[in-house]
Amino acid sequence: MAQPHWKMAVDVNRCIGCHACSVACKVEHDVPLGSFRTKVYYYDEGQYPKVKRHFLPTMCMQCEDAPCLKVCPTKAIRKDADGVVRIDEQKCDSNGACAAACPYGAIWISTETGADKCDFCSNRLANKMQPACVETCPGDALVFGDANDPDSRYSKYMVQHGKEFTPIKPEAGTKPSVLFRGQNADIEKKIVAGQNHDPHTYEIENWASLKPPGKG
Amino acid sequence: MEKINRRTAIKTGLGALAGLSVGELIRLDPLMPGEAFAKAGDVVRNRPRRRIDYSKAKYVTSVCLNCSTVCGLIGTVIDGKLVKVAGNPNDPNNGFSLCAKGQASVLVSEYPERLLYPLKRAGKRGEGLWQRITWEEAHAEIARRIRSAMDQGVPEEVAIHIGRSRLGEEFGRFLSAIGSPTQLNHRALCSSAKRAANYISLGETDWETIDAERSKYFLNFGSNFYEAHQGAIHLARRVVKARAELGAKLVTFDVRLSNTAGRSDEWFAPTPGSEGAIALAMANVLLAENLQDSKFIATWCDLSEAEIRAFVAPYTPEWAAKESGVPAADIKRLAIEFGRAAPTCAAFTNRGSDAHYNGMHNSRAVVMLNAIVGSIGKPGGYCYGEEPRVPAFFADVEPRPPRPTRTSVLENPPEYPLANKWQRMRVGQLVYAYLKENRAKIQVYLSYTLASPTTWPEGRSLAVDVLKDESKIAFHACSDVVYSETAHYADMILPDAAYTERWGFDFRNNFALRRYVTLRQPMQKPPGECLSFADSLINIAKRLGPDVAKYYPFDSHEEQMRMRMQKHVFPSGENGWDFMRRTGVWNDMEQQTFHELYNWELTAKQLEGAKLDEATGFYRKAGADGVERVIGIRVDGKARRGFPTPSRKFTLRHPDLIEAGNKVGWPDDGLPRHVPIPAHADMPADRFHLVSFKWNVHTQGRTAPQKLLTEIVHDNPMWINTQTAASLGIKTGDDVEITTYRPKGATYQPTGEKVGSAVVRVVVMEGIHPRVLAVSNSLGHMYGGRAATAKSAPRGTNPSYSSDPKTEDSDLAERVWWDKAVGGKGAGFNINAILPIQPSPLVGMQGWYDTTCTIRKV
């Protein structure tokens, strides 16, 4: 079989903001409270009565030019041939440089097991299963598959809609493998570079704000 | 109550249950000062990275019950432990998809504060002091008390009061076997107005099944189906598909920017309870613009087009604009858009339009729009199926007990003649009020995951008062999974199997428009001595003597389920028991889909022995009981099913409504109409509407203990509109005192007097009607563990929790970041406590969104 290249497209038009991806991920990987591999951002835009609510599901972007990989002093991070950026738990010393370098807040540090982030559910890929977030998504907003296989759901979706998909935070220059369409232009500002998704961003007081939340 | 030596060592906390011996005492009320447990707990610090090894997995199908949508599940089980769930692709409604609550199913079995052993009250009711007992003792005492009520000739004084259970058939069997009709529920707190409106209009069923994936236009009156509607995900995924692939339009009327409203093509915030007025005006526009389906109306409506034109004539868009605040031009424009999309369009409702004094009337007016444009039953339209039920080939085990002949005002309050007209929806919010007024009493109260002090209107006052009063409820056994507020006021706690650990059939309206049924089966064994309440009832029944035990020719719920299924053999040769355990779902792929069910021709078999009444066109036939019933109507020269209403047509003037109105002195002309809400008429300028709502990650009472859901939403500040807040000098984070008032009109205690006051924090939002305040109804728990109560502490240092390291969770010990002690927002506020009981006329639906209030900055 040909070497797969795993990619994801997030069709935000189909997202209902339900957090199923985030919870499926936390159950799958036993991610502790306060840390996230996958998180959904909310942004309320406009003034009454013309108000819209925007969602943005995010995860590791599996960058082609991954800054986490470049800064890792113990060379624990690699980009594999299947396109997935993976962390070697044995080589990681929890120094945190990777988390600080990530523009997408995708990496959290466990003092027990090292750096951790989305790896497209590699344990599931190994058993021919879709990532947990993709499988559960009620709106089919997360489109995943092998970009090398023209019959994959991802490839077919991109043939039809590919021109409309772009990375978020393109100015970071990391060439993400996860692309988006339909998202509000400003909502990505809620993601703070260099720190894992702040759980306080979802507190309702912060829905209408693009600034990082103050705690408490 | 036996005398307790207070110097006996008393263990404290739910976690200590793991090490509790029979006869030992335990204190479970975290609000009471308890003696600290001997040793500080060891937090399990070693949290190895987990990668589920799917090569070792076994898969077990089951059904979710973390909300009422009941999605099919496939559980991943490794070494006997449920580690992950996915949607069951055989389930026609959800397929692979699950929402956040569904994904959290794994947590339900894992609560570190899970109830593990039967407990008996050892102090005063509500004191929180418990003694571990055996199941033998628990079942024997319950049986003794039930037998006593039966021997006194008052079996109706034995009640089962259920939260969401999906065990209604099992509970009904038990109560029928002892002769009690008193099966209480919470349907009037949920959806009875919507259901009544569908029964009145369609006759066939209580819940529509919009053929959403083929639809082009959705007029949504108050349903937040992106988050919380029954069948939410089932409908949402199809609406998303229709919008993305067919360019369908979604228009939402809701007083608050729900996620559904926030993602709709257009959102309008009407005055609460004015949705029916908008729909009536739309009906007026549709007919004025000649967008009606004249053939459907002539063939299938009980009123002629001329009669409909006449009764909707006064309801102009300008009139509706005054009632609702929605501009007349928008009402007209949307009605025309809707009519032009026919028949691939659907207008529908849910709690936003229905949880009102006039909810049933609002919902009828909305359903009528579908009839006017002829989208009823059409592909892409307002479809519905037969009433979903367990198929006859899985019928319950014989002999089945007869229906009880005794009656109970708790189950059938005469003031609400439509509450039990079509199905036994009842008026659950009146149970405690009627007990307090001595209109009934209860000797044995069996509550099942009810959480009424948390979820009932006036729950923390009236419900708690009655639950504490032994003269109103002589004995209360509570079956629950966690230490809820209901459990706190019980005399006995029966630790239940979670829905992931027990049996049952399930079904909802099926969006594939076919018959189907699903099987809930245990994905793992329950911990400790937890036992499904269905098994408890079997054990109790067998102790009640031969007159009851004869209805229980099985020893367990599993055996009962097996007996129901194994006698049926599918064409493949596989019996029902094996088939259902393997696939989880039976779909009837041989029937035609339920599109245009009213138009179905009666089969030769159905017509066997039927008589045609030439005057009415009705076909009548005697049933198995010898009673003659209408089974169809002649249309276009053919015998067709029609609508099972008295007219056999889609019904706009319903005789039962007129009769019910006359019976209780609240006249109704039987037509869809606008009923002004009495408490809202001439509302003083300083009054606001107070509404509640559900989040996508929570149900009303049961999800807060699940840490991954409560991590997302744990706090519920009160929404207030930006302009309104500015005019009152209120900003986000301020505390305000809110005071609520009783309703007026034809309802319970219509005095307009003060109900209660509370101090709540506010959040200033753009997405809410300027005269409306909104607080979610899922939070503010006093019990239910550390996630629900926002307490981050090792169990060993908290007097409520044990120091057993095996069942400790380092998340709850160290990482409950929403704990106020570590800078979080806390566990929220219970708004239900100050919302008045207000059943709607005729049906009894709780007017959750009718409350008026004043606010004052503290």
Tab-separated table of N, CA, C and O in Angstrom, chain B residues 147-157 179 406 443:
chain	number	residue	atom	x	y	z
B	147	ARG	N	-46.604	-3.747	50.894
B	147	ARG	CA	-47.656	-4.727	51.236
B	147	ARG	C	-48.645	-4.100	52.208
B	147	ARG	O	-49.863	-4.309	52.108
B	148	SER	N	-48.139	-3.323	53.124
B	148	SER	CA	-49.009	-2.675	54.108
B	148	SER	C	-50.005	-1.741	53.414
B	148	SER	O	-51.200	-1.762	53.708
B	149	ALA	N	-49.521	-0.939	52.451
B	149	ALA	CA	-50.427	-0.038	51.718
B	149	ALA	C	-51.448	-0.851	50.924
B	149	ALA	O	-52.628	-0.484	50.856
B	150	MET	N	-51.020	-1.956	50.356
B	150	MET	CA	-51.951	-2.812	49.603
B	150	MET	C	-53.002	-3.403	50.536
B	150	MET	O	-54.195	-3.411	50.221
B	151	ASP	N	-52.561	-3.855	51.696
B	151	ASP	CA	-53.501	-4.474	52.633
B	151	ASP	C	-54.492	-3.467	53.209
B	151	ASP	O	-55.603	-3.819	53.577
B	152	GLN	N	-54.057	-2.200	53.270
B	152	GLN	CA	-54.990	-1.144	53.718
B	152	GLN	C	-55.986	-0.768	52.620
B	152	GLN	O	-56.871	0.054	52.828
B	153	GLY	N	-55.787	-1.317	51.415
B	153	GLY	CA	-56.674	-0.995	50.298
B	153	GLY	C	-56.340	0.316	49.622
B	153	GLY	O	-57.172	0.906	48.922
B	154	VAL	N	-55.124	0.844	49.841
B	154	VAL	CA	-54.731	2.115	49.212
B	154	VAL	C	-53.412	1.948	48.442
B	154	VAL	O	-52.423	2.642	48.711
B	155	PRO	N	-53.384	1.029	47.464
B	155	PRO	CA	-52.126	0.834	46.725
B	155	PRO	C	-51.693	2.107	45.997
B	155	PRO	O	-50.509	2.261	45.689
B	156	GLU	N	-52.641	3.028	45.728
B	156	GLU	CA	-52.280	4.275	45.039
B	156	GLU	C	-51.354	5.143	45.890
B	156	GLU	O	-50.783	6.111	45.388
B	157	GLU	N	-51.210	4.797	47.169
B	157	GLU	CA	-50.286	5.558	48.007
B	157	GLU	C	-48.847	5.042	47.889
B	157	GLU	O	-47.964	5.457	48.629
B	179	GLY	N	-51.368	-2.705	41.870
B	179	GLY	CA	-52.653	-1.999	41.789
B	179	GLY	C	-52.561	-0.499	41.928
B	179	GLY	O	-53.560	0.171	42.162
B	406	ARG	N	-57.669	1.823	40.690
B	406	ARG	CA	-57.604	2.960	41.628
B	406	ARG	C	-57.147	4.203	40.877
B	406	ARG	O	-56.548	4.108	39.799
B	443	GLN	N	-47.456	6.716	51.031
B	443	GLN	CA	-46.838	5.863	52.063
B	443	GLN	C	-45.448	5.405	51.621
B	443	GLN	O	-44.545	5.324	52.439
